[in-house]
């Protein structure tokens, strides 16, 4: 997160996509939510994306196959 913030500045209000719903994606989504970014979770399993997005008040974006 420090590298992202150093490059982009503050993350509050920025829209950010997180691809996946595994441990690394979940940790990233949580950190982004704490930084007040608007998180969109995209994953193969919609239920996993919805659960992760709900944790941080984020949204899901359908993954087109």
Tab-separated table of N, CA and C in Angstrom, residues 1-51:
chain	number	residue	atom	x	y	z
A	1	UNK	N	0.814	-1.180	0.000
A	1	UNK	CA	0.000	0.000	0.000
A	1	UNK	C	0.866	1.256	0.000
A	2	UNK	N	1.998	1.203	0.672
A	2	UNK	CA	2.862	2.393	0.702
A	2	UNK	C	3.359	2.730	-0.694
A	3	UNK	N	3.706	1.702	-1.471
A	3	UNK	CA	4.193	1.951	-2.832
A	3	UNK	C	3.094	2.553	-3.699
A	4	UNK	N	1.881	2.047	-3.547
A	4	UNK	CA	0.758	2.589	-4.318
A	4	UNK	C	0.502	4.031	-3.914
A	5	UNK	N	0.446	4.291	-2.618
A	5	UNK	CA	0.196	5.645	-2.134
A	5	UNK	C	1.317	6.597	-2.547
A	6	UNK	N	2.557	6.105	-2.555
A	6	UNK	CA	3.677	6.950	-2.961
A	6	UNK	C	3.578	7.322	-4.431
A	7	UNK	N	3.061	6.421	-5.240
A	7	UNK	CA	2.939	6.670	-6.670
A	7	UNK	C	1.702	7.490	-7.009
A	8	UNK	N	0.578	7.138	-6.407
A	8	UNK	CA	-0.700	7.758	-6.764
A	8	UNK	C	-1.158	8.854	-5.816
A	9	UNK	N	-0.511	8.969	-4.676
A	9	UNK	CA	-0.998	9.904	-3.666
A	9	UNK	C	-2.095	9.237	-2.864
A	10	UNK	N	-3.005	10.018	-2.337
A	10	UNK	CA	-4.059	9.439	-1.502
A	10	UNK	C	-4.968	8.528	-2.325
A	11	UNK	N	-5.546	7.547	-1.682
A	11	UNK	CA	-6.421	6.589	-2.357
A	11	UNK	C	-7.893	6.856	-2.083
A	12	UNK	N	-8.186	7.733	-1.148
A	12	UNK	CA	-9.578	8.014	-0.784
A	12	UNK	C	-10.369	8.462	-2.006
A	13	UNK	N	-11.474	7.771	-2.246
A	13	UNK	CA	-12.355	8.118	-3.352
A	13	UNK	C	-11.965	7.537	-4.697
A	14	UNK	N	-10.783	6.976	-4.818
A	14	UNK	CA	-10.371	6.379	-6.098
A	14	UNK	C	-11.070	5.044	-6.294
A	15	UNK	N	-11.426	4.744	-7.522
A	15	UNK	CA	-12.015	3.441	-7.836
A	15	UNK	C	-10.892	2.479	-8.174
A	16	UNK	N	-10.906	1.329	-7.496
A	16	UNK	CA	-9.846	0.339	-7.666
A	16	UNK	C	-10.480	-1.030	-7.846
A	17	UNK	N	-9.990	-1.791	-8.820
A	17	UNK	CA	-10.475	-3.157	-9.032
A	17	UNK	C	-9.500	-4.138	-8.396
A	18	UNK	N	-10.050	-5.113	-7.708
A	18	UNK	CA	-9.267	-6.215	-7.151
A	18	UNK	C	-9.746	-7.472	-7.856
A	19	UNK	N	-8.828	-8.174	-8.494
A	19	UNK	CA	-9.181	-9.382	-9.233
A	19	UNK	C	-8.865	-10.589	-8.366
A	20	UNK	N	-9.899	-11.381	-8.095
A	20	UNK	CA	-9.748	-12.573	-7.278
A	20	UNK	C	-10.373	-12.384	-5.914
A	21	UNK	N	-10.474	-13.509	-5.192
A	21	UNK	CA	-11.065	-13.452	-3.853
A	21	UNK	C	-10.283	-14.319	-2.864
A	22	UNK	N	-9.070	-14.670	-3.246
A	22	UNK	CA	-8.218	-15.464	-2.360
A	22	UNK	C	-7.602	-14.608	-1.267
A	23	UNK	N	-6.646	-15.188	-0.550
A	23	UNK	CA	-6.054	-14.489	0.599
A	23	UNK	C	-5.379	-13.176	0.228
A	24	UNK	N	-4.595	-13.171	-0.834
A	24	UNK	CA	-3.892	-11.940	-1.217
A	24	UNK	C	-4.871	-10.875	-1.702
A	25	UNK	N	-5.845	-11.288	-2.508
A	25	UNK	CA	-6.852	-10.337	-2.984
A	25	UNK	C	-7.655	-9.777	-1.817
A	26	UNK	N	-7.995	-10.639	-0.872
A	26	UNK	CA	-8.765	-10.196	0.293
A	26	UNK	C	-7.967	-9.201	1.126
A	27	UNK	N	-6.700	-9.485	1.351
A	27	UNK	CA	-5.858	-8.563	2.119
A	27	UNK	C	-5.732	-7.222	1.402
A	28	UNK	N	-5.588	-7.272	0.087
A	28	UNK	CA	-5.484	-6.047	-0.701
A	28	UNK	C	-6.780	-5.256	-0.641
A	29	UNK	N	-7.911	-5.939	-0.819
A	29	UNK	CA	-9.212	-5.261	-0.778
A	29	UNK	C	-9.451	-4.611	0.578
A	30	UNK	N	-9.094	-5.300	1.645
A	30	UNK	CA	-9.279	-4.736	2.994
A	30	UNK	C	-8.401	-3.501	3.199
A	31	UNK	N	-7.157	-3.579	2.750
A	31	UNK	CA	-6.253	-2.431	2.897
A	31	UNK	C	-6.747	-1.240	2.082
A	32	UNK	N	-7.231	-1.502	0.884
A	32	UNK	CA	-7.774	-0.424	0.058
A	32	UNK	C	-9.009	0.197	0.699
A	33	UNK	N	-9.861	-0.634	1.279
A	33	UNK	CA	-11.059	-0.124	1.954
A	33	UNK	C	-10.666	0.745	3.148
A	34	UNK	N	-9.646	0.321	3.895
A	34	UNK	CA	-9.174	1.136	5.025
A	34	UNK	C	-8.634	2.480	4.549
A	35	UNK	N	-8.078	2.500	3.332
A	35	UNK	CA	-7.564	3.742	2.754
A	35	UNK	C	-8.677	4.547	2.093
A	36	UNK	N	-9.912	4.091	2.233
A	36	UNK	CA	-11.117	4.751	1.733
A	36	UNK	C	-11.214	4.772	0.211
A	37	UNK	N	-10.594	3.773	-0.440
A	37	UNK	CA	-10.771	3.622	-1.882
A	37	UNK	C	-12.120	2.966	-2.139
A	38	UNK	N	-12.661	3.169	-3.312
A	38	UNK	CA	-13.904	2.515	-3.719
A	38	UNK	C	-13.506	1.216	-4.418
A	39	UNK	N	-13.709	0.106	-3.743
A	39	UNK	CA	-13.200	-1.187	-4.190
A	39	UNK	C	-14.261	-1.950	-4.978
A	40	UNK	N	-13.868	-2.450	-6.149
A	40	UNK	CA	-14.696	-3.336	-6.963
A	40	UNK	C	-13.986	-4.681	-6.997
A	41	UNK	N	-14.667	-5.727	-6.592
A	41	UNK	CA	-14.073	-7.061	-6.569
A	41	UNK	C	-14.588	-7.856	-7.763
A	42	UNK	N	-13.661	-8.437	-8.507
A	42	UNK	CA	-13.979	-9.278	-9.653
A	42	UNK	C	-13.400	-10.658	-9.372
A	43	UNK	N	-14.238	-11.695	-9.440
A	43	UNK	CA	-13.763	-13.053	-9.173
A	43	UNK	C	-14.584	-14.047	-9.980
A	44	UNK	N	-14.023	-15.243	-10.175
A	44	UNK	CA	-14.738	-16.290	-10.910
A	44	UNK	C	-16.009	-16.703	-10.200
A	45	UNK	N	-15.975	-16.702	-8.876
A	45	UNK	CA	-17.150	-17.113	-8.103
A	45	UNK	C	-17.857	-15.868	-7.574
A	46	UNK	N	-19.021	-15.547	-8.116
A	46	UNK	CA	-19.730	-14.332	-7.695
A	46	UNK	C	-19.989	-14.273	-6.197
A	47	UNK	N	-20.288	-15.414	-5.579
A	47	UNK	CA	-20.577	-15.404	-4.137
A	47	UNK	C	-19.344	-15.018	-3.328
A	48	UNK	N	-18.167	-15.423	-3.781
A	48	UNK	CA	-16.932	-15.058	-3.084
A	48	UNK	C	-16.646	-13.567	-3.256
A	49	UNK	N	-16.879	-13.055	-4.461
A	49	UNK	CA	-16.680	-11.626	-4.713
A	49	UNK	C	-17.634	-10.795	-3.867
A	50	UNK	N	-18.881	-11.221	-3.783
A	50	UNK	CA	-19.877	-10.484	-3.004
A	50	UNK	C	-19.531	-10.479	-1.522
A	51	UNK	N	-19.080	-11.609	-1.001
A	51	UNK	CA	-18.718	-11.685	0.417
A	51	UNK	C	-17.545	-10.762	0.729
